[in-house]
mmCIF file of C-alpha atoms and ligand atoms in Angstrom:
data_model
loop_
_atom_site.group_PDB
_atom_site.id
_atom_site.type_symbol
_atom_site.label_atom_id
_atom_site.label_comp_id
_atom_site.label_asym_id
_atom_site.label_seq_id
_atom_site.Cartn_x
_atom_site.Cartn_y
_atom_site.Cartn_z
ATOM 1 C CA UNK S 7 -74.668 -96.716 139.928
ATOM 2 C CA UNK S 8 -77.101 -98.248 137.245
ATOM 3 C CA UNK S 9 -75.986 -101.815 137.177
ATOM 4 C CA UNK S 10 -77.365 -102.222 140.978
ATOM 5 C CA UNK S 11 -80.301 -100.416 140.170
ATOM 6 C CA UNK S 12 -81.068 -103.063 137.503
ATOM 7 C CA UNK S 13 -80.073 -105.721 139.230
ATOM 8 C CA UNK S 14 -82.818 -104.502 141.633
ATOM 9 C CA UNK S 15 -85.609 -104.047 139.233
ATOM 10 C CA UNK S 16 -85.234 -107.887 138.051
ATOM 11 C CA UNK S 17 -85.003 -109.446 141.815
ATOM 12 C CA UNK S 18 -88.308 -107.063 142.457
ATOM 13 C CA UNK S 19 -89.885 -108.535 139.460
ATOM 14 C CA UNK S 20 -88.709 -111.686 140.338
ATOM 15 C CA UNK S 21 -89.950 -111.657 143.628
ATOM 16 C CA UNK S 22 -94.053 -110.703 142.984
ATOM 17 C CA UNK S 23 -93.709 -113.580 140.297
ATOM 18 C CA UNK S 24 -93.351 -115.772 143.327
ATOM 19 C CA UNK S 25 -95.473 -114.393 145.594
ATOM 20 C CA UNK S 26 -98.507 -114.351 142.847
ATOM 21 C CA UNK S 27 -97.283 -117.810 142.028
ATOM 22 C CA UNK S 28 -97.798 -119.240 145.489
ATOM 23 C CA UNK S 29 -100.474 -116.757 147.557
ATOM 24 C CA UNK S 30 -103.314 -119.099 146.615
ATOM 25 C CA UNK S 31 -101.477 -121.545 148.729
ATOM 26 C CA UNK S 32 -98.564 -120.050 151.169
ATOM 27 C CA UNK S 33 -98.066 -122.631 153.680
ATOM 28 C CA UNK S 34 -98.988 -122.094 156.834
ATOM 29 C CA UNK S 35 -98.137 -123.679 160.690
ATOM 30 C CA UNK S 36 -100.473 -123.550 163.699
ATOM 31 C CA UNK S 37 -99.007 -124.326 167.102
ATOM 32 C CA UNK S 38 -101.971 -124.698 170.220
ATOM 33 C CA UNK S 39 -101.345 -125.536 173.727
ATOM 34 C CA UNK S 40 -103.555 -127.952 174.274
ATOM 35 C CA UNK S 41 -102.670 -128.088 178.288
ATOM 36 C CA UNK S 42 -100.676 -125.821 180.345
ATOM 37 C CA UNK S 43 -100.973 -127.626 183.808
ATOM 38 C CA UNK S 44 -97.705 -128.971 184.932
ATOM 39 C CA UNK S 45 -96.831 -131.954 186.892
ATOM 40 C CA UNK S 46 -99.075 -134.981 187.963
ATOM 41 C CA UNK S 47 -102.764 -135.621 188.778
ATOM 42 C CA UNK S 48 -103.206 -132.362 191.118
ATOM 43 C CA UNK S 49 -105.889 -130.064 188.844
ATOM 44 C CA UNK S 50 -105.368 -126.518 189.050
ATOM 45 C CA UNK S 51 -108.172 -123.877 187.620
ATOM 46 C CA UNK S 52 -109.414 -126.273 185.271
ATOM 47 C CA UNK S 53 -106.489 -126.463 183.146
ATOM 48 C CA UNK S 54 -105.242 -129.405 180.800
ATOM 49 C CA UNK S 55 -102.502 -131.389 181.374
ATOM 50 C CA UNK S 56 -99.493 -131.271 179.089
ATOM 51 C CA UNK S 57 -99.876 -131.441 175.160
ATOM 52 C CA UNK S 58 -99.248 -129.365 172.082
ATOM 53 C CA UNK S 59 -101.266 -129.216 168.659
ATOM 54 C CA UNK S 60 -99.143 -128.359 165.839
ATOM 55 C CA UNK S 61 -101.220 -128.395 162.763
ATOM 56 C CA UNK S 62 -99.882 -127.451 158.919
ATOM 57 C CA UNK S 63 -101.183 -127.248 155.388
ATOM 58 C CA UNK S 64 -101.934 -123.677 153.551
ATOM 59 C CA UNK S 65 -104.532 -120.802 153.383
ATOM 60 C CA UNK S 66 -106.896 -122.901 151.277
ATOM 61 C CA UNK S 67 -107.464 -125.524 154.106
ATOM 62 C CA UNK S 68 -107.075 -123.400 157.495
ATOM 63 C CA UNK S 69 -103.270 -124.568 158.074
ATOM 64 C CA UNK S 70 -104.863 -128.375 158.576
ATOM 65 C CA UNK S 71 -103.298 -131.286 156.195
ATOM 66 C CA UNK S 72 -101.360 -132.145 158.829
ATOM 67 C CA UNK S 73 -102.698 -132.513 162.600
ATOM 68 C CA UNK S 74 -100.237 -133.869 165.056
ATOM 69 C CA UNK S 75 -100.433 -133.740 168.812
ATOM 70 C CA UNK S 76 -96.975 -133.555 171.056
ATOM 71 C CA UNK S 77 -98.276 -135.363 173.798
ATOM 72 C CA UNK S 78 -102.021 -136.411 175.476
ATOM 73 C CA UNK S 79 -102.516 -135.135 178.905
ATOM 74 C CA UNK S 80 -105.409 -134.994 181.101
ATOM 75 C CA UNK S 81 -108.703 -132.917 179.104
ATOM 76 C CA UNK S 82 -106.888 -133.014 175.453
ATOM 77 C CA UNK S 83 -109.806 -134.159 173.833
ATOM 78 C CA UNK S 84 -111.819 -131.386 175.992
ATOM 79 C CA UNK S 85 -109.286 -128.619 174.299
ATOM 80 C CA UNK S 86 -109.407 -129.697 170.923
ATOM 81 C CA UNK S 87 -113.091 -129.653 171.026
ATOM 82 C CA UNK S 88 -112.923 -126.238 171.590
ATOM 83 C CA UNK S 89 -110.879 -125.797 168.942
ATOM 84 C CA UNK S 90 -112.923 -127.823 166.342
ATOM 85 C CA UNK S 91 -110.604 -130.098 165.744
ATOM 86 C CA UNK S 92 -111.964 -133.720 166.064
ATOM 87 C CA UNK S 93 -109.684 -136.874 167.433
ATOM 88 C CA UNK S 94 -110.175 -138.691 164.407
ATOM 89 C CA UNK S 95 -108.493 -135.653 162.466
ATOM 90 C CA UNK S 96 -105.041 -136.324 163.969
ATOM 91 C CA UNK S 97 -102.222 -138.346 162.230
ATOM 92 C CA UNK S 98 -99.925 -139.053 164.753
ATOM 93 C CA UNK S 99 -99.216 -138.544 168.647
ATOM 94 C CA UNK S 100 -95.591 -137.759 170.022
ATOM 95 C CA UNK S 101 -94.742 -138.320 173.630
ATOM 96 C CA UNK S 102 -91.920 -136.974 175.392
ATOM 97 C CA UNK S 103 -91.995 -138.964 177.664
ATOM 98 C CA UNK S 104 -94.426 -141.584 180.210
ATOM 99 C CA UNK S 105 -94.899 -139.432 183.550
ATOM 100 C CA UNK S 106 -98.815 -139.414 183.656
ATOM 101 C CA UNK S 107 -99.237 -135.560 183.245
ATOM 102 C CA UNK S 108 -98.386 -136.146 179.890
ATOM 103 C CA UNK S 109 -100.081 -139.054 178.936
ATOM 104 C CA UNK S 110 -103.744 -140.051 180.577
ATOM 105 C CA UNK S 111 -105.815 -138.585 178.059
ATOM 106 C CA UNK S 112 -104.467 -141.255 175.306
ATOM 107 C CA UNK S 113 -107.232 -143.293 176.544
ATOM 108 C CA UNK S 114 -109.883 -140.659 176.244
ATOM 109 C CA UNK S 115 -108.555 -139.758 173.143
ATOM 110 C CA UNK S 116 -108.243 -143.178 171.250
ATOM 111 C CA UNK S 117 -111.779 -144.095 172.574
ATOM 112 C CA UNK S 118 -113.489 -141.623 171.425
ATOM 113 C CA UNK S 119 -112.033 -142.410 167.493
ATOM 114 C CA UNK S 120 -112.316 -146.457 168.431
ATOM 115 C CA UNK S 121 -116.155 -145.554 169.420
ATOM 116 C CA UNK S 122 -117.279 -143.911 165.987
ATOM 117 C CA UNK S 123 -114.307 -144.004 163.902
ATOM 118 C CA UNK S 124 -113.867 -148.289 164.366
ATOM 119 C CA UNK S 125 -112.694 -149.049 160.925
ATOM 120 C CA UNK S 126 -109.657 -146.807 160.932
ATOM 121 C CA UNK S 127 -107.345 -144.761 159.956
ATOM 122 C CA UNK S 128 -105.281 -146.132 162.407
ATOM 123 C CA UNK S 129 -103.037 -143.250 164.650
ATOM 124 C CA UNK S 130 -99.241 -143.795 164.539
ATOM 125 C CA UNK S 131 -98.046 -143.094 168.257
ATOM 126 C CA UNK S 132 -94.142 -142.473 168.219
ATOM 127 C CA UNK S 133 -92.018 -142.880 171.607
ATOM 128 C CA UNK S 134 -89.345 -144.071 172.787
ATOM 129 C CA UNK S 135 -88.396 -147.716 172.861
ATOM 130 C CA UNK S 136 -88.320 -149.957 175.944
ATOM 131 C CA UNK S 137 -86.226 -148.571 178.020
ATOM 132 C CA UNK S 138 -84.432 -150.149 181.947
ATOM 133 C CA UNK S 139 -84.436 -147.647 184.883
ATOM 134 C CA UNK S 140 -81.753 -146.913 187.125
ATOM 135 C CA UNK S 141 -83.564 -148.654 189.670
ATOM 136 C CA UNK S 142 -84.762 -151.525 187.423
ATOM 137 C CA UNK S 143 -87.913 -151.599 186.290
ATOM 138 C CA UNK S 144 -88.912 -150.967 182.676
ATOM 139 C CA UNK S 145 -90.721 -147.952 180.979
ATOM 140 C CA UNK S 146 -92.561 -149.192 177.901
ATOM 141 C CA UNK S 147 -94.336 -146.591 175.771
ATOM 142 C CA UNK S 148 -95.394 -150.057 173.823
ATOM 143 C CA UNK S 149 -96.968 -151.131 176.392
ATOM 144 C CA UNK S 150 -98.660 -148.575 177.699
ATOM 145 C CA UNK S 151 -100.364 -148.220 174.360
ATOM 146 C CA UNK S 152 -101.161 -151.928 174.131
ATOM 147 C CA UNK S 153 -103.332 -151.712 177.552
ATOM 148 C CA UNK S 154 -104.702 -148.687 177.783
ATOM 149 C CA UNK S 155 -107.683 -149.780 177.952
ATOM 150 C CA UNK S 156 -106.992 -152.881 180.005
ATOM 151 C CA UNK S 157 -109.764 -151.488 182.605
ATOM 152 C CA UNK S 158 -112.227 -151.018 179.926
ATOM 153 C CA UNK S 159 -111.485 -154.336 178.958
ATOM 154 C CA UNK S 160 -112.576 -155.862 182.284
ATOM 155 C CA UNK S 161 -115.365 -154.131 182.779
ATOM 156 C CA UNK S 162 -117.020 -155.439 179.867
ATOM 157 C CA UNK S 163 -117.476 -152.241 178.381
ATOM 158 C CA UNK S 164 -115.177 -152.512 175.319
ATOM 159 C CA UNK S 165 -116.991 -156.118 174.873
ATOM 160 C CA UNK S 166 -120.217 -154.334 175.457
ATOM 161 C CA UNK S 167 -120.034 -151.644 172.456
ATOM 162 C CA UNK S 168 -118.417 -154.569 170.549
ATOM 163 C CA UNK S 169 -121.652 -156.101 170.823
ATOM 164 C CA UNK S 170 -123.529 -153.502 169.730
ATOM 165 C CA UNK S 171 -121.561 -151.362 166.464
ATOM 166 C CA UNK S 172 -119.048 -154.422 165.050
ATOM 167 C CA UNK S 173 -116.667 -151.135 163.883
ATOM 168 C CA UNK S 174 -115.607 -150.886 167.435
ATOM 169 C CA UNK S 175 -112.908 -153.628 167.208
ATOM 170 C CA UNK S 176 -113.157 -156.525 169.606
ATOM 171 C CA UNK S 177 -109.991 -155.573 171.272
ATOM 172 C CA UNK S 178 -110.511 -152.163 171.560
ATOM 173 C CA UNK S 179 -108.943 -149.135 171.211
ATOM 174 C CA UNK S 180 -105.150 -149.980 171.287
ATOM 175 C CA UNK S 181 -106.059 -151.816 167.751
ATOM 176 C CA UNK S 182 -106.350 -148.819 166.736
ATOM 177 C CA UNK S 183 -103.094 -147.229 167.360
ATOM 178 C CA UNK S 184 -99.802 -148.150 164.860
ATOM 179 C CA UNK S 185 -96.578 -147.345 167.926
ATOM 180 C CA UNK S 186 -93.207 -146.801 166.387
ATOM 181 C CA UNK S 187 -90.898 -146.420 168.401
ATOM 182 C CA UNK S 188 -87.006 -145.216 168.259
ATOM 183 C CA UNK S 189 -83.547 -145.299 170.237
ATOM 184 C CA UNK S 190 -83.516 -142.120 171.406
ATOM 185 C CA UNK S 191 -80.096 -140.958 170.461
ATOM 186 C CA UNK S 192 -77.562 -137.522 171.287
ATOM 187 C CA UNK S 193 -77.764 -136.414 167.600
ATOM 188 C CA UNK S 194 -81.507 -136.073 165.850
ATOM 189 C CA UNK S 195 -83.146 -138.708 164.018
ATOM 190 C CA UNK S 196 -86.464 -138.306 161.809
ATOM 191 C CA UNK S 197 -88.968 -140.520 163.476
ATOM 192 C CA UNK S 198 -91.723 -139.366 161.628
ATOM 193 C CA UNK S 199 -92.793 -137.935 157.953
ATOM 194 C CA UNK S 200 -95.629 -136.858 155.838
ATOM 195 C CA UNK S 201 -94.920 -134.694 152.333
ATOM 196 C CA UNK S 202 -93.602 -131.472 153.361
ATOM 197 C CA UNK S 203 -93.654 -132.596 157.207
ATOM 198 C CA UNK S 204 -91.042 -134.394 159.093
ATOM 199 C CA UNK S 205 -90.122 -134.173 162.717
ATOM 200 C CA UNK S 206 -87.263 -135.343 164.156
ATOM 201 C CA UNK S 207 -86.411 -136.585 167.725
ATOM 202 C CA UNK S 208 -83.342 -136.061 170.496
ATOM 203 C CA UNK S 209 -82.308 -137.772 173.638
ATOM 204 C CA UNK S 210 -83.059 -135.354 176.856
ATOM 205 C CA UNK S 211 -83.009 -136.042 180.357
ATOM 206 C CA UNK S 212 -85.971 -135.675 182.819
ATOM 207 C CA UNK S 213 -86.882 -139.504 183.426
ATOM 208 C CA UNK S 214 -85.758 -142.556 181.756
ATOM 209 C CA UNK S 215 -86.903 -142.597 178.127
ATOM 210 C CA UNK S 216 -87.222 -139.104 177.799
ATOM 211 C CA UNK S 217 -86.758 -137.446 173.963
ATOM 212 C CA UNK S 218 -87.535 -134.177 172.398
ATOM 213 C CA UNK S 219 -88.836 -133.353 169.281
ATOM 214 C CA UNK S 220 -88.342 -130.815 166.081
ATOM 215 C CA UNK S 221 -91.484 -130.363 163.824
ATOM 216 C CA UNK S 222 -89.680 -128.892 159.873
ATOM 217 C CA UNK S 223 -92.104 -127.259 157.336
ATOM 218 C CA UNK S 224 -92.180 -124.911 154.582
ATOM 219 C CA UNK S 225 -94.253 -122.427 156.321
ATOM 220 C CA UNK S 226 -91.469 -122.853 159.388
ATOM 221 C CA UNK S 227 -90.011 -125.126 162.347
ATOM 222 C CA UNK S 228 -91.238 -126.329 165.902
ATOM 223 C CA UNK S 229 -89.152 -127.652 168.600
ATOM 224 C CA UNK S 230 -91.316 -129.233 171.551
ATOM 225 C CA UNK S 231 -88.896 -129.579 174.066
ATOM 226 C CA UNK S 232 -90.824 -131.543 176.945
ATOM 227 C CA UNK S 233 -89.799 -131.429 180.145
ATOM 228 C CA UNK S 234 -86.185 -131.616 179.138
ATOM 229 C CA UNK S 235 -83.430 -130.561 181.531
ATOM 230 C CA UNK S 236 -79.719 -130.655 181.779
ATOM 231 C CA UNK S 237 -77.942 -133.971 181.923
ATOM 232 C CA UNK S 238 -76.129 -132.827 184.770
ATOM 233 C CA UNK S 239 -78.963 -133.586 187.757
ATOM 234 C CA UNK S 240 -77.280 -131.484 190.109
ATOM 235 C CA UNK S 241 -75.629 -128.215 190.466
ATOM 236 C CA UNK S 242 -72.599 -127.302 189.910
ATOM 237 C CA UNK S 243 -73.709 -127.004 186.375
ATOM 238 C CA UNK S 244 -73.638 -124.675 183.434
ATOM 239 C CA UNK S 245 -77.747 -124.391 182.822
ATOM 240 C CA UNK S 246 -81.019 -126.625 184.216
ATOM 241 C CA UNK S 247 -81.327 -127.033 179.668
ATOM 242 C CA UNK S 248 -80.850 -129.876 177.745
ATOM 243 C CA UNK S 249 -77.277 -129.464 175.581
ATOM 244 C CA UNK S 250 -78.840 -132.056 173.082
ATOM 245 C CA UNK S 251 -82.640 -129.712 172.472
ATOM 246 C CA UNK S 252 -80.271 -126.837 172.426
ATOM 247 C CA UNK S 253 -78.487 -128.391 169.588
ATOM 248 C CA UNK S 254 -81.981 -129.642 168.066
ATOM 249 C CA UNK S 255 -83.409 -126.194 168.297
ATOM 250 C CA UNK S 256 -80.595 -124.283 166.618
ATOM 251 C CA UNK S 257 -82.850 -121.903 163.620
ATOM 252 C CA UNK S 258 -86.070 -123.053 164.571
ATOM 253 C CA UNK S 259 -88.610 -120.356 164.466
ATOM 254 C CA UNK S 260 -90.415 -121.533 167.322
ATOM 255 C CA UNK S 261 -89.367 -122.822 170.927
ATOM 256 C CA UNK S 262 -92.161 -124.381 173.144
ATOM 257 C CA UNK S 263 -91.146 -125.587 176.500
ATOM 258 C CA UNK S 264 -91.753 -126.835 179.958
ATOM 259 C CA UNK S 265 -90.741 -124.039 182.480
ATOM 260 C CA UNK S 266 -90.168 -124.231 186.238
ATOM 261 C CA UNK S 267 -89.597 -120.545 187.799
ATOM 262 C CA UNK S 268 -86.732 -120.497 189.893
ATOM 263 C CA UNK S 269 -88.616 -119.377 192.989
ATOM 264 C CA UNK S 270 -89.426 -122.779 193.481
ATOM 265 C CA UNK S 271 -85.730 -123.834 193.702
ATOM 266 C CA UNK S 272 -84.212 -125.172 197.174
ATOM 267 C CA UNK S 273 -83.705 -122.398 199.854
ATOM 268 C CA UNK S 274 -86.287 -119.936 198.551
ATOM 269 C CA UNK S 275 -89.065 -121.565 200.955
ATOM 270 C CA UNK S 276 -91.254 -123.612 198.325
ATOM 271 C CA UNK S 277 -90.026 -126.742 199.968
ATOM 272 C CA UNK S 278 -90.329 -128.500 196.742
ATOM 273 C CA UNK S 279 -88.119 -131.714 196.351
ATOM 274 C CA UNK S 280 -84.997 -130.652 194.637
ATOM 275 C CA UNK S 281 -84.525 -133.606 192.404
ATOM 276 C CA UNK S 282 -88.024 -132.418 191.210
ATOM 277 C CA UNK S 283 -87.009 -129.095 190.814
ATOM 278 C CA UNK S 284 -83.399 -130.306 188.867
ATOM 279 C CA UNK S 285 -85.097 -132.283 186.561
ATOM 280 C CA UNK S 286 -86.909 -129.341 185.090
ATOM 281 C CA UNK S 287 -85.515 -126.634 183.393
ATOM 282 C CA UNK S 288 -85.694 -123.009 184.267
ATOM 283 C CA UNK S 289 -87.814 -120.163 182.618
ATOM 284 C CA UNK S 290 -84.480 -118.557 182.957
ATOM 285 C CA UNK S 291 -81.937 -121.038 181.545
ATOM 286 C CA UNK S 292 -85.017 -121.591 178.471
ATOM 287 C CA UNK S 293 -84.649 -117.720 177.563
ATOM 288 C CA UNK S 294 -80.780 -118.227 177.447
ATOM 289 C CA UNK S 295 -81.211 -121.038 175.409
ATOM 290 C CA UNK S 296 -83.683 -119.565 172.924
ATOM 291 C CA UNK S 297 -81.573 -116.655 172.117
ATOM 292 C CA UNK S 298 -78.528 -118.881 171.527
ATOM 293 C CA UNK S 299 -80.810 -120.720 169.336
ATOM 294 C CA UNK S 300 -81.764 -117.598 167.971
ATOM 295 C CA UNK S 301 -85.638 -118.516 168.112
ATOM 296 C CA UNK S 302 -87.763 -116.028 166.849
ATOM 297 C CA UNK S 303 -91.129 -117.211 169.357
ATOM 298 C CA UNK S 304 -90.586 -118.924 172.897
ATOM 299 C CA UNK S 305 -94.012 -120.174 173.787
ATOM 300 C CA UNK S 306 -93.764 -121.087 177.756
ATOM 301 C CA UNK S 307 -96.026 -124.074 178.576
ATOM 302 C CA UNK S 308 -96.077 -126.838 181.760
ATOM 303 C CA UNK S 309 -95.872 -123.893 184.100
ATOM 304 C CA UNK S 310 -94.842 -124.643 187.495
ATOM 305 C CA UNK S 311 -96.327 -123.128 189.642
ATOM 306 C CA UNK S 312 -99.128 -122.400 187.209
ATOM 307 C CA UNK S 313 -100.326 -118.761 187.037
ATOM 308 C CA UNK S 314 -101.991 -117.520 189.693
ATOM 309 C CA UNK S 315 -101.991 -120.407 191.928
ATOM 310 C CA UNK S 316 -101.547 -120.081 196.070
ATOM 311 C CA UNK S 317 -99.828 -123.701 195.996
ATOM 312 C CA UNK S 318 -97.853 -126.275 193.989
ATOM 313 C CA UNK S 319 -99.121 -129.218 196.130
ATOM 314 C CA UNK S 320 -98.305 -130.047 198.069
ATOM 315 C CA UNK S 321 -95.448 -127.260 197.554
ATOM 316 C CA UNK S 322 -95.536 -123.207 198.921
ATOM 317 C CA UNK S 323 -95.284 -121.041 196.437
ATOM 318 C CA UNK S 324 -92.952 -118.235 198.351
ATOM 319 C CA UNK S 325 -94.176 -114.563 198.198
ATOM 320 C CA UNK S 326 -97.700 -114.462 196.274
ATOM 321 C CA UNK S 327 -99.169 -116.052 193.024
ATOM 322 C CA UNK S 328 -97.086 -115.731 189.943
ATOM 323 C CA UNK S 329 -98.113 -113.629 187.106
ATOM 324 C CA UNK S 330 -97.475 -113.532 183.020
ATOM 325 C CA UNK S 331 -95.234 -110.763 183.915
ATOM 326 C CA UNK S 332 -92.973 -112.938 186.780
ATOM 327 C CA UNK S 333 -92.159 -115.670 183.995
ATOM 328 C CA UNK S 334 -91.641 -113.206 181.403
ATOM 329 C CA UNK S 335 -89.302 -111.296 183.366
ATOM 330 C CA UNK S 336 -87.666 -114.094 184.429
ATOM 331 C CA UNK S 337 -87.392 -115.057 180.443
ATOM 332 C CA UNK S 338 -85.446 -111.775 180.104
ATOM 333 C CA UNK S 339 -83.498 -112.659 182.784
ATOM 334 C CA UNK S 340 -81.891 -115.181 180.321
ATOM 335 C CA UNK S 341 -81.274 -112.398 177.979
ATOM 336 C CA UNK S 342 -84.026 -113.569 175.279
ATOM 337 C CA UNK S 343 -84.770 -110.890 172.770
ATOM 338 C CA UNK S 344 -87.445 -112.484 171.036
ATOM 339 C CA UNK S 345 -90.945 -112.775 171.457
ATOM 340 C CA UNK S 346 -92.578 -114.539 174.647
ATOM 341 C CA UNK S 347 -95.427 -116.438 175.064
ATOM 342 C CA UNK S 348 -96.486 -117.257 178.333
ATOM 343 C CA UNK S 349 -98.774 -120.487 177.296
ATOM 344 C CA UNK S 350 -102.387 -120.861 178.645
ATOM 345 C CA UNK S 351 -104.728 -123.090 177.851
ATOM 346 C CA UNK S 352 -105.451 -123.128 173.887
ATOM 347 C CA UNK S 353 -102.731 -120.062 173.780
ATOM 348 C CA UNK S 354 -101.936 -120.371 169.677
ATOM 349 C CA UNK S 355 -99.514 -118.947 167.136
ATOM 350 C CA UNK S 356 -99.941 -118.880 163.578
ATOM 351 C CA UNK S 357 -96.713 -118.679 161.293
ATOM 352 C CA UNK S 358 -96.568 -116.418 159.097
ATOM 353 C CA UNK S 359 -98.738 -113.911 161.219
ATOM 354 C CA UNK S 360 -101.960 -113.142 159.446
ATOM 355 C CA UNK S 361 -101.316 -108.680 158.202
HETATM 356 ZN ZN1 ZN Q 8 -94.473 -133.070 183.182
#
């Protein structure tokens, strides 16, 4: 009986040596919804269109070395002025993929640092490469970042604050903006790294293009799964997720994800197009997934329909407006044991929990 006992009494000693050793600094990870609105251009409520703020660093500096955004929808910039967090403060901006709900406010965004911030940093933007569509046009991420401002351009208005501060760069904002972009691929790559940060990316199916990313830390890990779905379009299949972000998000400590509630699905009334509804992936099918995963938070975000809302337009929303308590339920319904957040507008989670 004494051995153990001793063997305690060093691992106990050992174990305040560390934690005097690093509470000045314990690492800490903040995840924000920067938008919770889901699909493109119709507003709902006043809420932001898709994006996610993951910031990192330690006690001493708020949890904010590290500032990067998981992508730029419609009123990001609005959001993270709430928040205090200024565009110039970000390193780097992810997108999952190039339907507009998810990336409109790049423009906003990178103005607002090309219009006082000229002289740099520059912002690395990471996306996908070039990639040809089924029905064969292109999808360029690079190019979308290289004309942004293309309308600013001809209205004279990027020449016009040109004239006036020299900072602002004659060719505007997309000078600003360093795009790497990858091959998305079945197994994860790192795309992106900074000291203790790296995040990695995974193919996923939703449009042409389409990746998903994993955020690793000391303080914990992030997967940002888009608007992922399966690979199989169509039923008869095993589950509306993505195979590949289930593999990406095995141990991660945190899931967000885009979440369609199966009322919306064909034959329940909502009259929504079903290769819109089979491209996104169930609140459902996201529970299973998480608990397979074994994810300690699931953070629900791109709700469709959004909370409370009479319509999806131009889709019905069958019965009455949906409630925290509908997707959450329907979360269980997958069998997920952890905790659920049902994402609104600046919803946030800090990791470790403050006691
Ligand atoms: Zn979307």
């Amino acid at each position: 009986m004494k051995r153990p006992l001793i063997a305690f009494g060093f691992f106990a000693v050992a174990w305040l040596a560390l934690d005097v050793a690093t509470a000045e600094a314990a690492p800490c990870l903040v995840v924000t919804l920067t938008g919770t609105h889901g699909g493109p251009q119709q507003p709902f409520n006043g809420l932001a269109s898709a994006g996610t703020l993951i910031r990192y660093g330690d006690d001493a500096n708020n949890c904010g070395i590290v500032k990067l955004q998981f992508d730029v929808g419609r009123g990001t910039t609005m959001r993270l002025s709430q928040i205090g967090v200024g565009t110039e403060e970000l390193n780097a901006v992810f997108f999952t993929h190039m339907h507009t709900d998810h990336t409109e406010g790049l423009v906003d965004l990178v103005l607002s640092r090309w219009a006082f911030h000229g002289t740099g940093p520059k912002i690395d933007a990471i996306c996908s490469s070039d990639v040809a569509s089924p029905q064969g046009f292109t999808v360029s991420c690079r190019n979308f970042v290289a004309h942004m401002a293309d309308s600013f351009i001809q209205s004279g208005e990027i020449a016009q604050r040109h004239s006036e501060v020299k900072e602002r760069t004659a060719g505007g904002p997309s000078e600003l903006v360093n795009t790497i972009t990858f091959d998305p691929r079945d197994e994860p790559q790192v795309v992106w790294s900074s000291g203790d940060v790296g995040v990695s990316a995974i193919r996923s199916t939703h449009m042409p293009g389409h990746a998903s990313y994993r955020v690793d830390t000391p303080a914990g890990s992030v997967v940002i799964g888009g608007d992922a779905a399966s690979d199989a379009l169509v039923p008869p299949r095993r589950h509306s997720t993505s195979d590949q972000v289930e593999r990406l998000a095995k141990g991660a400590d945190i899931i967000v994800h885009s979440v369609i509630h199966p009322i919306m699905g064909p034959g329940m009334g909502s009259d929504m197009y079903p290769y819109a509804y089979y491209r996104q992936s169930t609140a459902t099918d996201v529970g299973a997934m998480a608990q397979r995963d074994g994810a300690k938070y699931l953070m629900l975000t791109h709700l469709i329909p959004s909370l409370g809302a009479n319509e999806q337009y131009p889709f019905k929303i069958p019965g009455r407006p949906l409630t925290d308590a509908d997707y959450r339920k329907a979360v269980q319904d997958g069998g997920f044991t952890g905790t659920i957040i049902v994402g609104t507008d600046l919803t946030s989670l800090r990791v470790p929990t403050k006691q």
